[in-house]
mmCIF file of C-alpha atoms and ligand atoms in Angstrom:
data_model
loop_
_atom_site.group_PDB
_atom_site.id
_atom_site.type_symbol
_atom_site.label_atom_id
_atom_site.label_comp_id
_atom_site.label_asym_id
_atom_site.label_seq_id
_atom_site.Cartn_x
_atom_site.Cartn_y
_atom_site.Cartn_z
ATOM 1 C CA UNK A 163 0.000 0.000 0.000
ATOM 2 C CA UNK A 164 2.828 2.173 -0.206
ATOM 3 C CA UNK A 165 4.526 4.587 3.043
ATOM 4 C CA UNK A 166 1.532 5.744 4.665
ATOM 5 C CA UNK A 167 1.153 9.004 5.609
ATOM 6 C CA UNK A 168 0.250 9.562 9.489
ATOM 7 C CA UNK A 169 -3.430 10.559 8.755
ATOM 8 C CA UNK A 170 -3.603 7.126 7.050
ATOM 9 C CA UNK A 171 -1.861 5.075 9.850
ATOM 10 C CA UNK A 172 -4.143 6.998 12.730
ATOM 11 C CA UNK A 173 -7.404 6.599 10.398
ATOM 12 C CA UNK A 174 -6.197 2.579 9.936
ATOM 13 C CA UNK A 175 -5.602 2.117 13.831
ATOM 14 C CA UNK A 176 -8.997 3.522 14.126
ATOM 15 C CA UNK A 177 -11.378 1.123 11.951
ATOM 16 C CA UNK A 178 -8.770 -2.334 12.632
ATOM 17 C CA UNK A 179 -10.174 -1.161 16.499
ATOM 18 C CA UNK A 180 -13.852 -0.577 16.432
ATOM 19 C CA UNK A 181 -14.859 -2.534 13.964
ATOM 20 C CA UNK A 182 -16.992 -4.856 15.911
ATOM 21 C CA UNK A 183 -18.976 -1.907 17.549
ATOM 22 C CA UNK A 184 -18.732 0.115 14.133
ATOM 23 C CA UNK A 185 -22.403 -0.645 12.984
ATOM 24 C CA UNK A 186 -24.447 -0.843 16.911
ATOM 25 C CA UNK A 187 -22.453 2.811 17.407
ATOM 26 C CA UNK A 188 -23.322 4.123 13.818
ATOM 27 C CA UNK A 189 -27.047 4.017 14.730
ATOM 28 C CA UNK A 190 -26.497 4.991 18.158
ATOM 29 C CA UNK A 191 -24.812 8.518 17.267
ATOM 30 C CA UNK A 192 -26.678 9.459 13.930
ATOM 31 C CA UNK A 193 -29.819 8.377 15.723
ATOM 32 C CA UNK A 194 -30.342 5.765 13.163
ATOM 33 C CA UNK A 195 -30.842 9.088 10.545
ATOM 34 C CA UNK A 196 -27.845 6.911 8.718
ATOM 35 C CA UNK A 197 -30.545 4.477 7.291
ATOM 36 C CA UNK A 198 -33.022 6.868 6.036
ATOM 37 C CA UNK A 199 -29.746 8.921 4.174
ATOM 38 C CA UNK A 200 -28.328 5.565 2.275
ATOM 39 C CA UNK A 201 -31.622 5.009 1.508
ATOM 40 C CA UNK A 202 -33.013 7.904 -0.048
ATOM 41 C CA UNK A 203 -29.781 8.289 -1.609
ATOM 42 C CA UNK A 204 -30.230 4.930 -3.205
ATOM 43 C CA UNK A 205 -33.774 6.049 -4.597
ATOM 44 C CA UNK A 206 -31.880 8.913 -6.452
ATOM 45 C CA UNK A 207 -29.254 6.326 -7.694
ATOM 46 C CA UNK A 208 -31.799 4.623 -9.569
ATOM 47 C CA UNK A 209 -29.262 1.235 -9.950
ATOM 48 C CA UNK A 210 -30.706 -1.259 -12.557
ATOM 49 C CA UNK A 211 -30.403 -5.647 -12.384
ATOM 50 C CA UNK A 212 -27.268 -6.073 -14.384
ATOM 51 C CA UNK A 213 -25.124 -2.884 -13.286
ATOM 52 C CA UNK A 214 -21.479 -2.463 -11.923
ATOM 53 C CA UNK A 215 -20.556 -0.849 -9.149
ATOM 54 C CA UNK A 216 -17.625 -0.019 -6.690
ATOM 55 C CA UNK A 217 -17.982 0.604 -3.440
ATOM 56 C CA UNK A 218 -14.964 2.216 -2.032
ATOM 57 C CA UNK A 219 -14.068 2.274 1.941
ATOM 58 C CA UNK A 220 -17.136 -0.091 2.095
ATOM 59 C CA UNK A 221 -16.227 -1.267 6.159
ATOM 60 C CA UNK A 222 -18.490 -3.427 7.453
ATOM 61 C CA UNK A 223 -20.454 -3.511 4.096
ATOM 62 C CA UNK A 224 -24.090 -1.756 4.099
ATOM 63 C CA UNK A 225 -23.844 -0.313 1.141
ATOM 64 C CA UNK A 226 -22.097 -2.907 -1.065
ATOM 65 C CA UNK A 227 -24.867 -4.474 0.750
ATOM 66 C CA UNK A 228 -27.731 -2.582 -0.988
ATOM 67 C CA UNK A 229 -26.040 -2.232 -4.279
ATOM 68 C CA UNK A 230 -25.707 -6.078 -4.799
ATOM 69 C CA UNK A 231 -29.221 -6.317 -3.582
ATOM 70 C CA UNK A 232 -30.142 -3.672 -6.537
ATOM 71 C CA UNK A 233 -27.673 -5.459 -9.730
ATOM 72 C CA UNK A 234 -28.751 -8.835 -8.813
ATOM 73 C CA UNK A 235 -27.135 -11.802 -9.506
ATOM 74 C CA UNK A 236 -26.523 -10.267 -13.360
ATOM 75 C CA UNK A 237 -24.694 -7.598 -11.669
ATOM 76 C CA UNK A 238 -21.100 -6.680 -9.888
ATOM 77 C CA UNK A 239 -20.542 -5.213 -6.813
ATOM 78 C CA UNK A 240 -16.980 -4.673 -5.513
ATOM 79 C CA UNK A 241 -16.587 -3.347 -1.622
ATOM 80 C CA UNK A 242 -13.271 -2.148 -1.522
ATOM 81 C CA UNK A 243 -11.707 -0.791 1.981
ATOM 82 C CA UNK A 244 -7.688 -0.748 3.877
ATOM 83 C CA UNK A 245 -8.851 -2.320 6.990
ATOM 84 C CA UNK A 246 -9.215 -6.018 7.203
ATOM 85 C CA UNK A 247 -10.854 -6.110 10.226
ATOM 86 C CA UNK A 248 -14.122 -4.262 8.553
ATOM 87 C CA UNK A 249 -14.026 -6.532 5.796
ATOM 88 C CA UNK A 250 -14.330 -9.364 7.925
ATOM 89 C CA UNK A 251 -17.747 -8.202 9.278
ATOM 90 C CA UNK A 252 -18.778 -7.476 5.703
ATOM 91 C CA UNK A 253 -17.376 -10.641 4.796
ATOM 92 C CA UNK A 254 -19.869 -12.385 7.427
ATOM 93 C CA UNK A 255 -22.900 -10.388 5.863
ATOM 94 C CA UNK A 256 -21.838 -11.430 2.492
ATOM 95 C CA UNK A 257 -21.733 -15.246 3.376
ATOM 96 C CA UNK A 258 -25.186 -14.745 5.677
ATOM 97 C CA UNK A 259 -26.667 -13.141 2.556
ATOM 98 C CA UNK A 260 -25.898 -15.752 -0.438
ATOM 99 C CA UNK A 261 -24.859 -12.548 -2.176
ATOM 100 C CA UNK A 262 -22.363 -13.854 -4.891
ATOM 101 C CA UNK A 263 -22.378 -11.198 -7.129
ATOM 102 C CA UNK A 264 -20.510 -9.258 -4.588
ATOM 103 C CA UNK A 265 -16.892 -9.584 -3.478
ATOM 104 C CA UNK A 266 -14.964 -7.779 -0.683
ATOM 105 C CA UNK A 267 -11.715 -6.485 -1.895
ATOM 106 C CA UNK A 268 -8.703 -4.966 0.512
ATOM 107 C CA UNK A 269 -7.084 -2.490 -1.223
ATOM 108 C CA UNK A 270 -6.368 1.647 -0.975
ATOM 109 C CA UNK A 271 -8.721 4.066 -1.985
ATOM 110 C CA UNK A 272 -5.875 6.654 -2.879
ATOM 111 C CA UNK A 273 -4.704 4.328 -5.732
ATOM 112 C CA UNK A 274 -7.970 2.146 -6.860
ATOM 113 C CA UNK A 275 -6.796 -1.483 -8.468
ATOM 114 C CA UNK A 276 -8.722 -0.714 -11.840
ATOM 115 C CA UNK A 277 -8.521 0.473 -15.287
ATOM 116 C CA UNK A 278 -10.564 3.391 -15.982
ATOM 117 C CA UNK A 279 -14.269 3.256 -17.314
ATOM 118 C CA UNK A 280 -15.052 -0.158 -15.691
ATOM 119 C CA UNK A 281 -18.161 0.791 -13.224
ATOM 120 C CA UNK A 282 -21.270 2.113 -13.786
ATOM 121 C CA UNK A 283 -21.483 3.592 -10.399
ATOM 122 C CA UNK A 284 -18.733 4.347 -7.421
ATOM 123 C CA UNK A 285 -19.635 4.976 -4.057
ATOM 124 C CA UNK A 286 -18.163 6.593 -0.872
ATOM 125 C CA UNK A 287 -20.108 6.665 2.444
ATOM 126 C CA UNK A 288 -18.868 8.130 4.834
ATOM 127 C CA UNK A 289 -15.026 7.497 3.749
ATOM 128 C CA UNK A 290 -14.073 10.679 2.268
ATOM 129 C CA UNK A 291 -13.483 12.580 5.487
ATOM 130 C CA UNK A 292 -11.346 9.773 6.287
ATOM 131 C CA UNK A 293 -8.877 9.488 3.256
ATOM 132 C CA UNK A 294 -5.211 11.990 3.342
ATOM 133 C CA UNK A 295 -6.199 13.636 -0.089
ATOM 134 C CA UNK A 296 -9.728 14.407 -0.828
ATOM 135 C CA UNK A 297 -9.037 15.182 -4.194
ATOM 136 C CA UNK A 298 -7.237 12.242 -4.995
ATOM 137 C CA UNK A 299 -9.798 9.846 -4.148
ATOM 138 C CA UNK A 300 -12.113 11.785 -6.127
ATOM 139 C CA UNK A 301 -9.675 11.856 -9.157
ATOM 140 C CA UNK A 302 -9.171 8.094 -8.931
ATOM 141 C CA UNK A 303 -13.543 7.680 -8.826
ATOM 142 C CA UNK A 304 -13.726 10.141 -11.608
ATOM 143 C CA UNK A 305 -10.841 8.146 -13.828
ATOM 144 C CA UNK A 306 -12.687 4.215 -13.232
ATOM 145 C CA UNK A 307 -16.027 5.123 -13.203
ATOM 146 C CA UNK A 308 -17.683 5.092 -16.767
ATOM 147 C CA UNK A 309 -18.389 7.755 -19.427
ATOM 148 C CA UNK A 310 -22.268 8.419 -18.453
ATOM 149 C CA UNK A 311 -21.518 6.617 -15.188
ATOM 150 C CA UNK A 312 -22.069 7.979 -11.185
ATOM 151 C CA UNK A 313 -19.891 9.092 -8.722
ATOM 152 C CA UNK A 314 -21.727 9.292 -4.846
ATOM 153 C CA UNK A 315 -20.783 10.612 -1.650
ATOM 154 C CA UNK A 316 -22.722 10.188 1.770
ATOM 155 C CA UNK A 317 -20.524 12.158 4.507
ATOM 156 C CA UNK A 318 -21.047 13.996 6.947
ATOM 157 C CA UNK A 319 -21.558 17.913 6.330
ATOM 158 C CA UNK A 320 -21.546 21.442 7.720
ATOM 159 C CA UNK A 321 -25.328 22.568 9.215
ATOM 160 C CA UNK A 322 -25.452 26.212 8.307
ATOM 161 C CA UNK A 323 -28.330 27.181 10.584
ATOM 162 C CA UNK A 324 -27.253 29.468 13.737
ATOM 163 C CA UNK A 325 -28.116 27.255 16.974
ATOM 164 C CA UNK A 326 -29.053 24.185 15.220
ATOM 165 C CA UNK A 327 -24.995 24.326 13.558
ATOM 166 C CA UNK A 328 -23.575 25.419 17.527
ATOM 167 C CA UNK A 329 -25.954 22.375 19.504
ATOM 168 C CA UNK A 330 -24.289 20.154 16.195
ATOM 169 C CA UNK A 331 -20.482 21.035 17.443
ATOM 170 C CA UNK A 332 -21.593 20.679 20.774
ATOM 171 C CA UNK A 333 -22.936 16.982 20.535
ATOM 172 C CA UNK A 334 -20.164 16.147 18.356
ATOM 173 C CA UNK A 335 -17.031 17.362 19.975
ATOM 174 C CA UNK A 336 -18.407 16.332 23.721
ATOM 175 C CA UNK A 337 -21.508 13.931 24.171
ATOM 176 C CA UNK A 338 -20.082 11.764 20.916
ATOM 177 C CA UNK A 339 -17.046 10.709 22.202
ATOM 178 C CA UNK A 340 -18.377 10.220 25.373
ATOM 179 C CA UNK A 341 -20.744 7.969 23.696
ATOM 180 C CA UNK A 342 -17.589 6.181 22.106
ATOM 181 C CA UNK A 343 -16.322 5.722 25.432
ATOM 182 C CA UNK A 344 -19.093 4.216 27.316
ATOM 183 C CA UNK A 345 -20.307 1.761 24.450
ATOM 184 C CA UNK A 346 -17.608 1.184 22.577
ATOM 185 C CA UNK A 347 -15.096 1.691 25.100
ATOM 186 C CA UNK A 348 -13.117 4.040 22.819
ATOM 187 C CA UNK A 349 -12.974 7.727 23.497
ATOM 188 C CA UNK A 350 -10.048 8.221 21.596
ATOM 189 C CA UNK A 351 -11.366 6.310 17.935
ATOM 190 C CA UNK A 352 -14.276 8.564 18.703
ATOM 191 C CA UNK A 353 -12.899 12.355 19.276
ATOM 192 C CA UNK A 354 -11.149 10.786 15.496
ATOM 193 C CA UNK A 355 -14.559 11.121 14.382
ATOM 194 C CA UNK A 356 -14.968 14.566 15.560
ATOM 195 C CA UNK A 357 -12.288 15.804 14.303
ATOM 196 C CA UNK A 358 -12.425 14.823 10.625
ATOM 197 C CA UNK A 359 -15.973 15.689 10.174
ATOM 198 C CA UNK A 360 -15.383 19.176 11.778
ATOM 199 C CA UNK A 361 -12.873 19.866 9.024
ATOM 200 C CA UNK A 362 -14.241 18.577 5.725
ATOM 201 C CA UNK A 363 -15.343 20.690 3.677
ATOM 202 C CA UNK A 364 -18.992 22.413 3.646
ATOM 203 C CA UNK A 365 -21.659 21.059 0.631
ATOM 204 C CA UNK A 366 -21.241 23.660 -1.731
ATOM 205 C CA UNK A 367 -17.169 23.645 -1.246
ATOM 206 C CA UNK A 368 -17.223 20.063 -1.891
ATOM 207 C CA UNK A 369 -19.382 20.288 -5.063
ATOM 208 C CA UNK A 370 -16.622 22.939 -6.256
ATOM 209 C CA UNK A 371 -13.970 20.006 -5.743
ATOM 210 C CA UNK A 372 -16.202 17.081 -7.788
ATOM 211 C CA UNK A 373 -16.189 19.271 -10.665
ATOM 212 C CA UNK A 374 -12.600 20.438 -10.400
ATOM 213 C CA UNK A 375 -11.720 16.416 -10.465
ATOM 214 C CA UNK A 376 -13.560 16.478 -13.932
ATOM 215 C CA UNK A 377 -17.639 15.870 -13.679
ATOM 216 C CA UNK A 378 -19.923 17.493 -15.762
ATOM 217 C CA UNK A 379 -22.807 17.691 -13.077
ATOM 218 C CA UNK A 380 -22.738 17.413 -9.782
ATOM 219 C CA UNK A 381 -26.451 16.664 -7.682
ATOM 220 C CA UNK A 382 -26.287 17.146 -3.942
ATOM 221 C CA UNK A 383 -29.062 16.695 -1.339
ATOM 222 C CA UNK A 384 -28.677 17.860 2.426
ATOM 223 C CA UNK A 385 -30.009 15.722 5.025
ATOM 224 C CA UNK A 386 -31.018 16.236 8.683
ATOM 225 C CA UNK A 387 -30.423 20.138 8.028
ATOM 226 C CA UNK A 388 -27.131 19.468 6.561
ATOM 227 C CA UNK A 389 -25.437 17.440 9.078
ATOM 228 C CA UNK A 390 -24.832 15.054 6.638
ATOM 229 C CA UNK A 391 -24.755 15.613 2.290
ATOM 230 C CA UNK A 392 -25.390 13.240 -0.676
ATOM 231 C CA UNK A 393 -23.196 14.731 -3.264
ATOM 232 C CA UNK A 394 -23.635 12.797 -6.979
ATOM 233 C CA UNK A 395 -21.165 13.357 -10.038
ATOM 234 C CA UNK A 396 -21.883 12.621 -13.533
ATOM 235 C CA UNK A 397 -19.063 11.558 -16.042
ATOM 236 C CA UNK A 398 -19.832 13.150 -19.393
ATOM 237 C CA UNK A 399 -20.675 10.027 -21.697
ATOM 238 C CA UNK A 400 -18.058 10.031 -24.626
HETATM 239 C C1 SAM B 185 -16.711 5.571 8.561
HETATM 240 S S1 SAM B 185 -16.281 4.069 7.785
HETATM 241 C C2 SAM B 185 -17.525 3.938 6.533
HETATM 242 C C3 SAM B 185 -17.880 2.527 6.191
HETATM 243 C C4 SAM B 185 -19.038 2.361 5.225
HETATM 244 N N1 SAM B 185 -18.771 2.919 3.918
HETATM 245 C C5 SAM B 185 -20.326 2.921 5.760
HETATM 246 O O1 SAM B 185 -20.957 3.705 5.055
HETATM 247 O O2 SAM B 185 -20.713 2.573 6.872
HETATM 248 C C6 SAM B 185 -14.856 4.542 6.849
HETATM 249 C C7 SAM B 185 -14.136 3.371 6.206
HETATM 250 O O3 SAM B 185 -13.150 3.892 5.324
HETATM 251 C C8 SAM B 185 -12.025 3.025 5.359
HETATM 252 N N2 SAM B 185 -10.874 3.778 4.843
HETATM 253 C C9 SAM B 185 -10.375 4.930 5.327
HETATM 254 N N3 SAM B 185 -9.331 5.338 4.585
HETATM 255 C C10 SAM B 185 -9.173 4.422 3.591
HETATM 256 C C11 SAM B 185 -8.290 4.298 2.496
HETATM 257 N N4 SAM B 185 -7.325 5.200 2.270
HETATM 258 N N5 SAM B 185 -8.435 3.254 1.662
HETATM 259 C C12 SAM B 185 -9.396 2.318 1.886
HETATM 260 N N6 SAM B 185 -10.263 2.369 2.916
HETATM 261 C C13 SAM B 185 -10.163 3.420 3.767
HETATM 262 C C14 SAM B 185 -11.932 2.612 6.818
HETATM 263 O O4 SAM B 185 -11.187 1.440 7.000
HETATM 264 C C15 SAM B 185 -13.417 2.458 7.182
HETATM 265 O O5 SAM B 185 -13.851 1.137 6.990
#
């Protein structure tokens, strides 16, 4: 995978540590808002039986999940993520599932293992924040998704309201990691968590950077007054 750099190591430590708690805390701190996002971003996706996608920093697999659900077994789904220790819970839901048209693939999402144009979609939730160049990672979507093909991003976002966007900070720089503590018994993986989503860039900012990495259109949909953003890129069809 090449010399990481430190955001890459910390961000590794991270996900090889909470991975068993990783799904039980994910509905715990979004208040279970998570499910309603993926979903209604998966209405806008519109994925068809028979269609490729790649789902990069997967984890523990929900949305590889869903897309392999939506190609069928005509279709390919590839969850790619760095920690093995995710993949091994997806891995579990994969087996439990019978889902064959998917497979789980541990690789880096700064340098994606494929040739350009191969999927019809490529996905991020909530992996962005996580990765040492933003830009790169959207680059390397842009470059192996296909001509008329769609890039999407769930992450989290910046709420713009006064109040609502101060009680946000609040909850997520004190009463989260606290959270991580008690239940997952890891305050520091959890102030991680914090800390990336307080600086990554705002909805609008982040639309700037999928067209700057070469889409034609970019979609986006707030959610839960913008604490989270569904950002989708089209690739010009040639
Ligand atoms: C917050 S989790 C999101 C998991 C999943 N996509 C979801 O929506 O629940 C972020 C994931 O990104 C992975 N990740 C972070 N940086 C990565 C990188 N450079 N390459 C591959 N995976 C990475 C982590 O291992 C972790 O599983």
């Amino acid at each position: 995978m090449g010399k990481p750099s430190s955001k890459e190591e910390r961000v590794h430590h991270v996900f090889e540590n909470i991975y068993s708690k990783y799904d039980s805390m994910n509905s715990i701190i979004s208040f279970q808002r998570h499910k309603s996002w993926r979903k209604d971003t998966m209405k806008r996706m519109n994925v068809q039986a028979g269609e490729t996608a790649l789902d990069v920093c997967c984890g523990t697999g929900d949305w590889s999940i869903s897309l392999s659900e939506a190609v069928g077994q005509t279709g390919k789904v590839i969850g790619l993520d760095f920690s093995k220790n995710m993949l091994s819970i997806a891995k579990q839901k994969k087996q439990d599932l019978q889902l064959n048209q998917l497979e789980l693939v541990h690789g880096n999402a700064m340098e994606l293992p494929y040739e350009e144009n191969s999927f019809d979609y490529v996905t991020i939730g909530f992996g962005l924040r996580n990765v040492p160049d933003y830009m790169t990672v959207l680059e390397e979507m842009y470059r192996v998704v296909k001509p008329g093909g769609k890039v999407v991003c769930i992450e989290t976002s910046q709420p713009t309201l006064i109040g609502y966007r101060q009680a946000y900070y609040f909850y997520f720089k004190f009463i989260m990691p606290i959270l991580g503590k008690l239940i997952a018994k890891s305050y520091k993986e959890y102030s991680w968590l914090q800390e990336s989503a307080k600086d990554f860039p705002g909805k609008k900012e982040l639309k700037e950077m999928f067209l700057n990495a070469g889409f034609d259109k970019v979609e986006m949909k707030s959610y839960t007054g913008g604490v989270a953003a569904m950002h989708m890129g089209f690739k010009a069809s040639q």
